[in-house]
Amino acid sequence: NAGFQPVATIRQQQGIARAIVPPPPLAHTDVRAVEERDWPELLELDTGAYGADRQTILQALQVKSDCIVAERAGQIAGYAMIRNFGRGQVIGPVVADSDALAIQLIAPLIQKRAGTFLRLDTPVEEGELTEFLSAAGLVLYDTVTEMYLGKQRRATTGAVLYGLAAHSLG
């Protein structure tokens, strides 16, 4: 294994999105389109969740993506992006502090695109999120093992990565 250690099994969830009933809103949480003023805080949140500064990558994705944020008590608590990719669109990255918040961010992206091909690559192996994705038509297609060399950098508590930007970008 040349010193590499497994981080997680990444689930490639994809399929034709179904019409879904959005989950009830979370208390004290506003999900809305990203605004220019949100970017410094969004980048800081992402750096903590991912464990490295991805400002250059996220700025490149910003011009190709729709992005929404979750705001709680005046602070950005999570975000999700969606962009054209392959034969449809890919949701990611997604950063949130709970399965429930990740679902709040992902649901409107799926809801607007019912009947189209969507994909989300997630390190979440089971639970509310993967059940929600499957019910929305994004079923498990494949898995890969994510590996790291050196110190594991990704957050495991608080805001964490729920959806990869891409396999090559994390």
Short mmCIF file of N, CA and C in Angstrom, two decimals:
data_model
loop_
_atom_site.label_atom_id
_atom_site.label_comp_id
_atom_site.label_asym_id
_atom_site.label_seq_id
_atom_site.Cartn_x
_atom_site.Cartn_y
_atom_site.Cartn_z
N ASN A 1 0.81 -1.20 0.00
CA ASN A 1 0.00 0.00 0.00
C ASN A 1 0.85 1.27 0.00
N ALA A 2 2.16 1.15 0.00
CA ALA A 2 3.09 2.29 -0.10
C ALA A 2 2.85 3.35 0.96
N GLY A 3 2.31 2.97 2.10
CA GLY A 3 2.08 3.92 3.19
C GLY A 3 0.73 4.60 3.16
N PHE A 4 -0.08 4.35 2.15
CA PHE A 4 -1.40 4.96 2.08
C PHE A 4 -2.35 4.27 3.05
N GLN A 5 -3.25 5.06 3.64
CA GLN A 5 -4.25 4.54 4.56
C GLN A 5 -5.64 4.85 4.03
N PRO A 6 -6.61 3.96 4.21
CA PRO A 6 -7.97 4.25 3.75
C PRO A 6 -8.62 5.34 4.60
N VAL A 7 -9.36 6.23 3.94
CA VAL A 7 -10.12 7.28 4.63
C VAL A 7 -11.58 6.85 4.72
N ALA A 8 -12.15 6.53 3.56
CA ALA A 8 -13.57 6.21 3.50
C ALA A 8 -13.87 5.50 2.19
N THR A 9 -15.02 4.87 2.17
CA THR A 9 -15.56 4.35 0.92
C THR A 9 -16.40 5.46 0.33
N ILE A 10 -16.07 5.86 -0.88
CA ILE A 10 -16.84 6.90 -1.56
C ILE A 10 -17.93 6.21 -2.38
N ARG A 11 -19.16 6.62 -2.15
CA ARG A 11 -20.32 6.05 -2.86
C ARG A 11 -20.69 6.96 -4.02
N GLN A 12 -20.69 6.42 -5.20
CA GLN A 12 -21.15 7.14 -6.38
C GLN A 12 -22.64 6.88 -6.49
N GLN A 13 -23.44 7.87 -6.12
CA GLN A 13 -24.90 7.76 -6.16
C GLN A 13 -25.36 8.52 -7.39
N GLN A 14 -26.09 7.87 -8.29
CA GLN A 14 -26.51 8.54 -9.51
C GLN A 14 -27.78 7.93 -10.06
N GLY A 15 -28.41 8.68 -10.96
CA GLY A 15 -29.60 8.20 -11.63
C GLY A 15 -30.46 9.35 -12.10
N ILE A 16 -31.62 9.00 -12.63
CA ILE A 16 -32.59 10.00 -13.06
C ILE A 16 -33.34 10.48 -11.82
N ALA A 17 -33.22 11.76 -11.54
CA ALA A 17 -33.82 12.34 -10.33
C ALA A 17 -35.34 12.22 -10.39
N ARG A 18 -35.91 11.82 -9.27
CA ARG A 18 -37.36 11.73 -9.13
C ARG A 18 -37.90 13.02 -8.53
N ALA A 19 -39.17 13.29 -8.82
CA ALA A 19 -39.85 14.39 -8.13
C ALA A 19 -39.90 14.04 -6.65
N ILE A 20 -39.47 14.94 -5.81
CA ILE A 20 -39.43 14.67 -4.37
C ILE A 20 -40.21 15.72 -3.62
N VAL A 21 -40.66 15.33 -2.44
CA VAL A 21 -41.25 16.28 -1.51
C VAL A 21 -40.09 16.78 -0.65
N PRO A 22 -39.85 18.09 -0.63
CA PRO A 22 -38.72 18.57 0.17
C PRO A 22 -38.94 18.30 1.65
N PRO A 23 -37.86 18.06 2.38
CA PRO A 23 -38.00 17.84 3.82
C PRO A 23 -38.46 19.13 4.50
N PRO A 24 -39.10 19.00 5.66
CA PRO A 24 -39.51 20.21 6.37
C PRO A 24 -38.28 21.05 6.72
N PRO A 25 -38.41 22.38 6.70
CA PRO A 25 -37.27 23.24 7.02
C PRO A 25 -36.73 22.95 8.43
N LEU A 26 -35.44 23.14 8.57
CA LEU A 26 -34.81 23.02 9.89
C LEU A 26 -35.02 24.34 10.64
N ALA A 27 -35.25 24.24 11.94
CA ALA A 27 -35.46 25.43 12.76
C ALA A 27 -34.24 26.36 12.66
N HIS A 28 -34.52 27.63 12.55
CA HIS A 28 -33.48 28.67 12.59
C HIS A 28 -32.45 28.53 11.48
N THR A 29 -32.82 27.90 10.38
CA THR A 29 -31.88 27.69 9.26
C THR A 29 -32.54 28.17 7.98
N ASP A 30 -31.83 29.03 7.27
CA ASP A 30 -32.32 29.58 6.01
C ASP A 30 -31.45 29.04 4.88
N VAL A 31 -32.05 28.31 3.94
CA VAL A 31 -31.34 27.82 2.76
C VAL A 31 -31.66 28.78 1.62
N ARG A 32 -30.61 29.33 1.02
CA ARG A 32 -30.80 30.37 0.01
C ARG A 32 -29.65 30.35 -0.99
N ALA A 33 -29.81 31.09 -2.07
CA ALA A 33 -28.74 31.23 -3.06
C ALA A 33 -27.54 31.93 -2.41
N VAL A 34 -26.36 31.54 -2.81
CA VAL A 34 -25.16 32.18 -2.30
C VAL A 34 -25.11 33.63 -2.78
N GLU A 35 -24.57 34.49 -1.94
CA GLU A 35 -24.36 35.89 -2.30
C GLU A 35 -22.87 36.16 -2.25
N GLU A 36 -22.43 37.17 -2.96
CA GLU A 36 -21.00 37.48 -3.02
C GLU A 36 -20.40 37.64 -1.63
N ARG A 37 -21.15 38.24 -0.72
CA ARG A 37 -20.65 38.48 0.65
C ARG A 37 -20.42 37.18 1.44
N ASP A 38 -21.01 36.07 0.97
CA ASP A 38 -20.90 34.78 1.67
C ASP A 38 -19.56 34.08 1.41
N TRP A 39 -18.88 34.43 0.32
CA TRP A 39 -17.73 33.63 -0.10
C TRP A 39 -16.60 33.54 0.91
N PRO A 40 -16.18 34.61 1.58
CA PRO A 40 -15.10 34.44 2.56
C PRO A 40 -15.45 33.42 3.66
N GLU A 41 -16.68 33.49 4.16
CA GLU A 41 -17.11 32.55 5.20
C GLU A 41 -17.28 31.13 4.65
N LEU A 42 -17.79 31.02 3.43
CA LEU A 42 -17.94 29.71 2.79
C LEU A 42 -16.57 29.06 2.60
N LEU A 43 -15.60 29.83 2.15
CA LEU A 43 -14.24 29.29 1.96
C LEU A 43 -13.63 28.85 3.28
N GLU A 44 -13.86 29.61 4.33
CA GLU A 44 -13.35 29.24 5.65
C GLU A 44 -14.00 27.94 6.14
N LEU A 45 -15.31 27.82 5.95
CA LEU A 45 -16.03 26.60 6.33
C LEU A 45 -15.48 25.40 5.56
N ASP A 46 -15.27 25.58 4.26
CA ASP A 46 -14.75 24.50 3.42
C ASP A 46 -13.35 24.09 3.85
N THR A 47 -12.50 25.05 4.15
CA THR A 47 -11.13 24.74 4.57
C THR A 47 -11.14 23.87 5.83
N GLY A 48 -12.01 24.20 6.77
CA GLY A 48 -12.11 23.40 7.99
C GLY A 48 -12.61 21.99 7.72
N ALA A 49 -13.62 21.87 6.86
CA ALA A 49 -14.20 20.56 6.56
C ALA A 49 -13.26 19.70 5.73
N TYR A 50 -12.66 20.30 4.72
CA TYR A 50 -11.79 19.55 3.81
C TYR A 50 -10.40 19.34 4.38
N GLY A 51 -9.95 20.29 5.18
CA GLY A 51 -8.63 20.17 5.80
C GLY A 51 -7.51 20.80 4.98
N ALA A 52 -7.87 21.57 3.97
CA ALA A 52 -6.89 22.28 3.14
C ALA A 52 -7.62 23.41 2.43
N ASP A 53 -6.86 24.40 2.02
CA ASP A 53 -7.42 25.55 1.33
C ASP A 53 -7.72 25.18 -0.12
N ARG A 54 -9.00 25.24 -0.49
CA ARG A 54 -9.40 24.94 -1.87
C ARG A 54 -9.95 26.18 -2.56
N GLN A 55 -9.51 27.35 -2.14
CA GLN A 55 -10.05 28.59 -2.69
C GLN A 55 -9.96 28.64 -4.21
N THR A 56 -8.82 28.28 -4.77
CA THR A 56 -8.65 28.34 -6.22
C THR A 56 -9.61 27.40 -6.93
N ILE A 57 -9.75 26.19 -6.40
CA ILE A 57 -10.68 25.21 -6.99
C ILE A 57 -12.12 25.69 -6.88
N LEU A 58 -12.50 26.17 -5.70
CA LEU A 58 -13.88 26.59 -5.50
C LEU A 58 -14.22 27.82 -6.34
N GLN A 59 -13.26 28.72 -6.51
CA GLN A 59 -13.50 29.88 -7.38
C GLN A 59 -13.70 29.43 -8.83
N ALA A 60 -12.94 28.43 -9.26
CA ALA A 60 -13.12 27.90 -10.62
C ALA A 60 -14.48 27.22 -10.76
N LEU A 61 -14.90 26.49 -9.72
CA LEU A 61 -16.21 25.83 -9.76
C LEU A 61 -17.35 26.84 -9.68
N GLN A 62 -17.12 27.93 -8.97
CA GLN A 62 -18.16 28.95 -8.77
C GLN A 62 -18.72 29.46 -10.10
N VAL A 63 -17.86 29.67 -11.08
CA VAL A 63 -18.33 30.22 -12.35
C VAL A 63 -19.07 29.18 -13.19
N LYS A 64 -18.96 27.91 -12.85
CA LYS A 64 -19.62 26.83 -13.59
C LYS A 64 -20.81 26.24 -12.84
N SER A 65 -21.07 26.72 -11.63
CA SER A 65 -22.02 26.06 -10.74
C SER A 65 -23.11 26.98 -10.24
N ASP A 66 -24.22 26.36 -9.85
CA ASP A 66 -25.20 27.01 -8.99
C ASP A 66 -24.80 26.65 -7.58
N CYS A 67 -24.88 27.59 -6.67
CA CYS A 67 -24.47 27.34 -5.29
C CYS A 67 -25.52 27.86 -4.33
N ILE A 68 -25.83 27.06 -3.32
CA ILE A 68 -26.73 27.48 -2.26
C ILE A 68 -26.02 27.33 -0.93
N VAL A 69 -26.47 28.12 0.04
CA VAL A 69 -25.89 28.08 1.38
C VAL A 69 -27.00 27.89 2.41
N ALA A 70 -26.60 27.39 3.56
CA ALA A 70 -27.48 27.34 4.73
C ALA A 70 -26.92 28.34 5.72
N GLU A 71 -27.79 29.25 6.16
CA GLU A 71 -27.38 30.25 7.13
C GLU A 71 -28.12 30.00 8.44
N ARG A 72 -27.38 30.02 9.54
CA ARG A 72 -27.95 29.79 10.86
C ARG A 72 -27.33 30.82 11.81
N ALA A 73 -28.17 31.57 12.48
CA ALA A 73 -27.70 32.59 13.43
C ALA A 73 -26.70 33.54 12.77
N GLY A 74 -26.99 33.90 11.50
CA GLY A 74 -26.14 34.86 10.81
C GLY A 74 -24.83 34.31 10.30
N GLN A 75 -24.63 32.99 10.38
CA GLN A 75 -23.38 32.39 9.92
C GLN A 75 -23.66 31.29 8.91
N ILE A 76 -22.74 31.10 7.97
CA ILE A 76 -22.86 30.04 6.98
C ILE A 76 -22.56 28.71 7.68
N ALA A 77 -23.56 27.81 7.65
CA ALA A 77 -23.43 26.50 8.31
C ALA A 77 -23.18 25.38 7.32
N GLY A 78 -23.38 25.66 6.02
CA GLY A 78 -23.17 24.65 5.01
C GLY A 78 -23.39 25.23 3.63
N TYR A 79 -22.98 24.46 2.62
CA TYR A 79 -23.21 24.89 1.24
C TYR A 79 -23.21 23.67 0.33
N ALA A 80 -23.77 23.87 -0.86
CA ALA A 80 -23.77 22.83 -1.89
C ALA A 80 -23.70 23.50 -3.25
N MET A 81 -22.99 22.85 -4.18
CA MET A 81 -22.88 23.32 -5.55
C MET A 81 -23.40 22.23 -6.49
N ILE A 82 -23.84 22.65 -7.68
CA ILE A 82 -24.22 21.71 -8.74
C ILE A 82 -23.77 22.31 -10.06
N ARG A 83 -23.26 21.43 -10.95
CA ARG A 83 -22.77 21.90 -12.24
C ARG A 83 -22.93 20.80 -13.28
N ASN A 84 -22.84 21.21 -14.55
CA ASN A 84 -22.87 20.25 -15.64
C ASN A 84 -21.66 19.35 -15.53
N PHE A 85 -21.88 18.05 -15.81
CA PHE A 85 -20.81 17.06 -15.67
C PHE A 85 -21.25 15.80 -16.40
N GLY A 86 -20.42 15.31 -17.29
CA GLY A 86 -20.73 14.06 -17.98
C GLY A 86 -22.06 14.12 -18.69
N ARG A 87 -22.92 13.15 -18.43
CA ARG A 87 -24.21 13.10 -19.15
C ARG A 87 -25.34 13.82 -18.42
N GLY A 88 -25.00 14.59 -17.41
CA GLY A 88 -26.01 15.33 -16.66
C GLY A 88 -25.38 16.40 -15.81
N GLN A 89 -25.68 16.34 -14.51
CA GLN A 89 -25.09 17.29 -13.58
C GLN A 89 -24.60 16.54 -12.36
N VAL A 90 -23.61 17.15 -11.69
CA VAL A 90 -23.06 16.58 -10.46
C VAL A 90 -23.27 17.57 -9.32
N ILE A 91 -23.71 17.03 -8.20
CA ILE A 91 -23.87 17.81 -6.98
C ILE A 91 -22.58 17.66 -6.19
N GLY A 92 -21.94 18.76 -5.86
CA GLY A 92 -20.72 18.72 -5.07
C GLY A 92 -19.81 19.88 -5.42
N PRO A 93 -19.05 20.31 -4.47
CA PRO A 93 -18.97 19.79 -3.11
C PRO A 93 -20.21 20.15 -2.28
N VAL A 94 -20.37 19.39 -1.20
CA VAL A 94 -21.40 19.64 -0.20
C VAL A 94 -20.73 19.59 1.16
N VAL A 95 -20.90 20.65 1.94
CA VAL A 95 -20.37 20.72 3.30
C VAL A 95 -21.53 21.07 4.22
N ALA A 96 -21.68 20.31 5.31
CA ALA A 96 -22.74 20.55 6.28
C ALA A 96 -22.32 19.98 7.62
N ASP A 97 -23.07 20.34 8.67
CA ASP A 97 -22.73 19.85 10.00
C ASP A 97 -23.64 18.71 10.47
N SER A 98 -24.52 18.23 9.59
CA SER A 98 -25.37 17.09 9.94
C SER A 98 -25.98 16.52 8.67
N ASP A 99 -26.44 15.27 8.76
CA ASP A 99 -27.16 14.66 7.65
C ASP A 99 -28.37 15.51 7.29
N ALA A 100 -29.09 15.98 8.31
CA ALA A 100 -30.31 16.76 8.07
C ALA A 100 -30.00 18.03 7.29
N LEU A 101 -28.91 18.71 7.63
CA LEU A 101 -28.56 19.93 6.91
C LEU A 101 -28.09 19.60 5.49
N ALA A 102 -27.33 18.53 5.33
CA ALA A 102 -26.90 18.12 3.99
C ALA A 102 -28.13 17.87 3.11
N ILE A 103 -29.14 17.20 3.65
CA ILE A 103 -30.36 16.92 2.90
C ILE A 103 -31.08 18.23 2.56
N GLN A 104 -31.12 19.19 3.50
CA GLN A 104 -31.75 20.49 3.23
C GLN A 104 -31.09 21.20 2.06
N LEU A 105 -29.78 21.05 1.93
CA LEU A 105 -29.03 21.69 0.86
C LEU A 105 -29.20 20.96 -0.48
N ILE A 106 -29.24 19.65 -0.43
CA ILE A 106 -29.29 18.84 -1.65
C ILE A 106 -30.70 18.78 -2.22
N ALA A 107 -31.71 18.74 -1.36
CA ALA A 107 -33.10 18.56 -1.81
C ALA A 107 -33.54 19.58 -2.86
N PRO A 108 -33.31 20.88 -2.66
CA PRO A 108 -33.78 21.81 -3.70
C PRO A 108 -33.03 21.66 -5.03
N LEU A 109 -31.80 21.20 -4.97
CA LEU A 109 -31.05 20.98 -6.21
C LEU A 109 -31.65 19.82 -6.99
N ILE A 110 -32.06 18.77 -6.29
CA ILE A 110 -32.71 17.63 -6.94
C ILE A 110 -34.11 18.01 -7.41
N GLN A 111 -34.85 18.70 -6.55
CA GLN A 111 -36.24 19.04 -6.84
C GLN A 111 -36.36 19.83 -8.15
N LYS A 112 -35.44 20.76 -8.38
CA LYS A 112 -35.47 21.59 -9.60
C LYS A 112 -35.11 20.80 -10.85
N ARG A 113 -34.53 19.60 -10.68
CA ARG A 113 -34.00 18.85 -11.82
C ARG A 113 -34.61 17.47 -11.97
N ALA A 114 -35.83 17.30 -11.47
CA ALA A 114 -36.51 16.01 -11.60
C ALA A 114 -36.57 15.62 -13.08
N GLY A 115 -36.28 14.34 -13.35
CA GLY A 115 -36.31 13.84 -14.71
C GLY A 115 -34.98 13.93 -15.43
N THR A 116 -33.97 14.49 -14.77
CA THR A 116 -32.64 14.61 -15.38
C THR A 116 -31.64 13.73 -14.65
N PHE A 117 -30.52 13.44 -15.30
CA PHE A 117 -29.48 12.60 -14.71
C PHE A 117 -28.64 13.43 -13.74
N LEU A 118 -28.55 12.94 -12.50
CA LEU A 118 -27.75 13.59 -11.45
C LEU A 118 -26.81 12.58 -10.81
N ARG A 119 -25.73 13.11 -10.27
CA ARG A 119 -24.73 12.28 -9.57
C ARG A 119 -24.23 13.04 -8.36
N LEU A 120 -23.96 12.30 -7.30
CA LEU A 120 -23.32 12.85 -6.11
C LEU A 120 -22.38 11.78 -5.58
N ASP A 121 -21.13 12.15 -5.34
CA ASP A 121 -20.14 11.24 -4.76
C ASP A 121 -19.99 11.61 -3.29
N THR A 122 -20.28 10.66 -2.40
CA THR A 122 -20.31 10.96 -0.97
C THR A 122 -19.51 9.95 -0.16
N PRO A 123 -18.82 10.43 0.90
CA PRO A 123 -18.16 9.52 1.82
C PRO A 123 -19.11 8.97 2.89
N VAL A 124 -20.37 9.40 2.87
CA VAL A 124 -21.36 8.92 3.84
C VAL A 124 -21.81 7.54 3.39
N GLU A 125 -21.58 6.55 4.23
CA GLU A 125 -21.81 5.16 3.82
C GLU A 125 -23.22 4.65 4.05
N GLU A 126 -23.92 5.19 5.04
CA GLU A 126 -25.29 4.73 5.30
C GLU A 126 -25.99 5.75 6.17
N GLY A 127 -27.31 5.66 6.20
CA GLY A 127 -28.08 6.55 7.05
C GLY A 127 -29.03 7.43 6.26
N GLU A 128 -29.43 8.52 6.90
CA GLU A 128 -30.45 9.42 6.34
C GLU A 128 -30.09 9.92 4.95
N LEU A 129 -28.85 10.33 4.75
CA LEU A 129 -28.48 10.92 3.47
C LEU A 129 -28.57 9.90 2.33
N THR A 130 -27.96 8.74 2.51
CA THR A 130 -27.97 7.77 1.41
C THR A 130 -29.39 7.25 1.16
N GLU A 131 -30.21 7.13 2.21
CA GLU A 131 -31.62 6.74 2.03
C GLU A 131 -32.37 7.81 1.24
N PHE A 132 -32.13 9.07 1.57
CA PHE A 132 -32.77 10.18 0.86
C PHE A 132 -32.36 10.18 -0.61
N LEU A 133 -31.06 10.04 -0.87
CA LEU A 133 -30.58 10.03 -2.26
C LEU A 133 -31.21 8.90 -3.06
N SER A 134 -31.25 7.71 -2.48
CA SER A 134 -31.85 6.56 -3.18
C SER A 134 -33.32 6.80 -3.47
N ALA A 135 -34.04 7.34 -2.49
CA ALA A 135 -35.46 7.63 -2.69
C ALA A 135 -35.67 8.69 -3.78
N ALA A 136 -34.68 9.57 -3.95
CA ALA A 136 -34.76 10.63 -4.96
C ALA A 136 -34.27 10.16 -6.33
N GLY A 137 -33.93 8.86 -6.44
CA GLY A 137 -33.51 8.31 -7.72
C GLY A 137 -32.00 8.21 -7.92
N LEU A 138 -31.23 8.71 -6.98
CA LEU A 138 -29.76 8.64 -7.06
C LEU A 138 -29.31 7.41 -6.27
N VAL A 139 -29.25 6.28 -6.94
CA VAL A 139 -28.95 5.02 -6.28
C VAL A 139 -27.45 4.72 -6.36
N LEU A 140 -27.02 3.81 -5.50
CA LEU A 140 -25.61 3.42 -5.49
C LEU A 140 -25.24 2.79 -6.82
N TYR A 141 -24.24 3.35 -7.48
CA TYR A 141 -23.77 2.85 -8.76
C TYR A 141 -22.43 2.14 -8.62
N ASP A 142 -21.54 2.72 -7.81
CA ASP A 142 -20.19 2.17 -7.65
C ASP A 142 -19.58 2.73 -6.38
N THR A 143 -18.50 2.10 -5.94
CA THR A 143 -17.75 2.62 -4.80
C THR A 143 -16.26 2.61 -5.13
N VAL A 144 -15.53 3.50 -4.48
CA VAL A 144 -14.07 3.51 -4.53
C VAL A 144 -13.58 3.76 -3.11
N THR A 145 -12.36 3.33 -2.84
CA THR A 145 -11.77 3.58 -1.53
C THR A 145 -10.88 4.81 -1.63
N GLU A 146 -11.21 5.81 -0.84
CA GLU A 146 -10.37 7.01 -0.77
C GLU A 146 -9.21 6.73 0.17
N MET A 147 -8.02 7.15 -0.24
CA MET A 147 -6.81 6.89 0.55
C MET A 147 -6.10 8.20 0.87
N TYR A 148 -5.25 8.18 1.90
CA TYR A 148 -4.42 9.34 2.20
C TYR A 148 -3.02 8.87 2.56
N LEU A 149 -2.08 9.78 2.44
CA LEU A 149 -0.69 9.54 2.80
C LEU A 149 -0.30 10.61 3.79
N GLY A 150 0.28 10.23 4.91
CA GLY A 150 0.63 11.21 5.93
C GLY A 150 -0.49 11.36 6.93
N LYS A 151 -0.74 12.60 7.37
CA LYS A 151 -1.74 12.88 8.38
C LYS A 151 -3.12 13.05 7.74
N GLN A 152 -4.13 12.41 8.31
CA GLN A 152 -5.51 12.59 7.85
C GLN A 152 -5.91 14.03 8.17
N ARG A 153 -6.38 14.77 7.17
CA ARG A 153 -6.65 16.19 7.35
C ARG A 153 -8.13 16.55 7.43
N ARG A 154 -8.98 15.68 6.95
CA ARG A 154 -10.40 16.01 6.84
C ARG A 154 -11.08 16.01 8.21
N ALA A 155 -11.97 17.00 8.42
CA ALA A 155 -12.73 17.10 9.66
C ALA A 155 -13.64 15.89 9.83
N THR A 156 -13.81 15.44 11.06
CA THR A 156 -14.72 14.34 11.36
C THR A 156 -15.86 14.78 12.27
N THR A 157 -15.80 16.02 12.77
CA THR A 157 -16.87 16.59 13.59
C THR A 157 -17.14 18.01 13.09
N GLY A 158 -18.30 18.55 13.49
CA GLY A 158 -18.67 19.88 13.01
C GLY A 158 -19.03 19.81 11.54
N ALA A 159 -18.69 20.85 10.79
CA ALA A 159 -18.95 20.86 9.35
C ALA A 159 -18.00 19.88 8.67
N VAL A 160 -18.58 18.94 7.95
CA VAL A 160 -17.79 17.89 7.28
C VAL A 160 -18.19 17.81 5.81
N LEU A 161 -17.40 17.08 5.07
CA LEU A 161 -17.65 16.91 3.64
C LEU A 161 -18.71 15.82 3.42
N TYR A 162 -19.82 16.21 2.81
CA TYR A 162 -20.89 15.26 2.47
C TYR A 162 -20.91 14.91 1.01
N GLY A 163 -20.29 15.75 0.18
CA GLY A 163 -20.24 15.49 -1.24
C GLY A 163 -18.92 15.99 -1.81
N LEU A 164 -18.27 15.18 -2.63
CA LEU A 164 -17.00 15.56 -3.22
C LEU A 164 -17.23 16.54 -4.36
N ALA A 165 -16.22 17.39 -4.60
CA ALA A 165 -16.23 18.23 -5.80
C ALA A 165 -16.07 17.34 -7.02
N ALA A 166 -15.17 16.38 -6.92
CA ALA A 166 -14.89 15.37 -7.95
C ALA A 166 -13.92 14.38 -7.33
N HIS A 167 -13.84 13.17 -7.88
CA HIS A 167 -12.92 12.20 -7.31
C HIS A 167 -11.49 12.72 -7.27
N SER A 168 -11.10 13.47 -8.28
CA SER A 168 -9.71 13.97 -8.33
C SER A 168 -9.50 15.19 -7.44
N LEU A 169 -10.58 15.84 -7.00
CA LEU A 169 -10.45 17.06 -6.20
C LEU A 169 -10.84 16.89 -4.75
N GLY A 170 -11.52 15.80 -4.42
CA GLY A 170 -11.99 15.59 -3.06
C GLY A 170 -13.22 16.36 -2.72
#
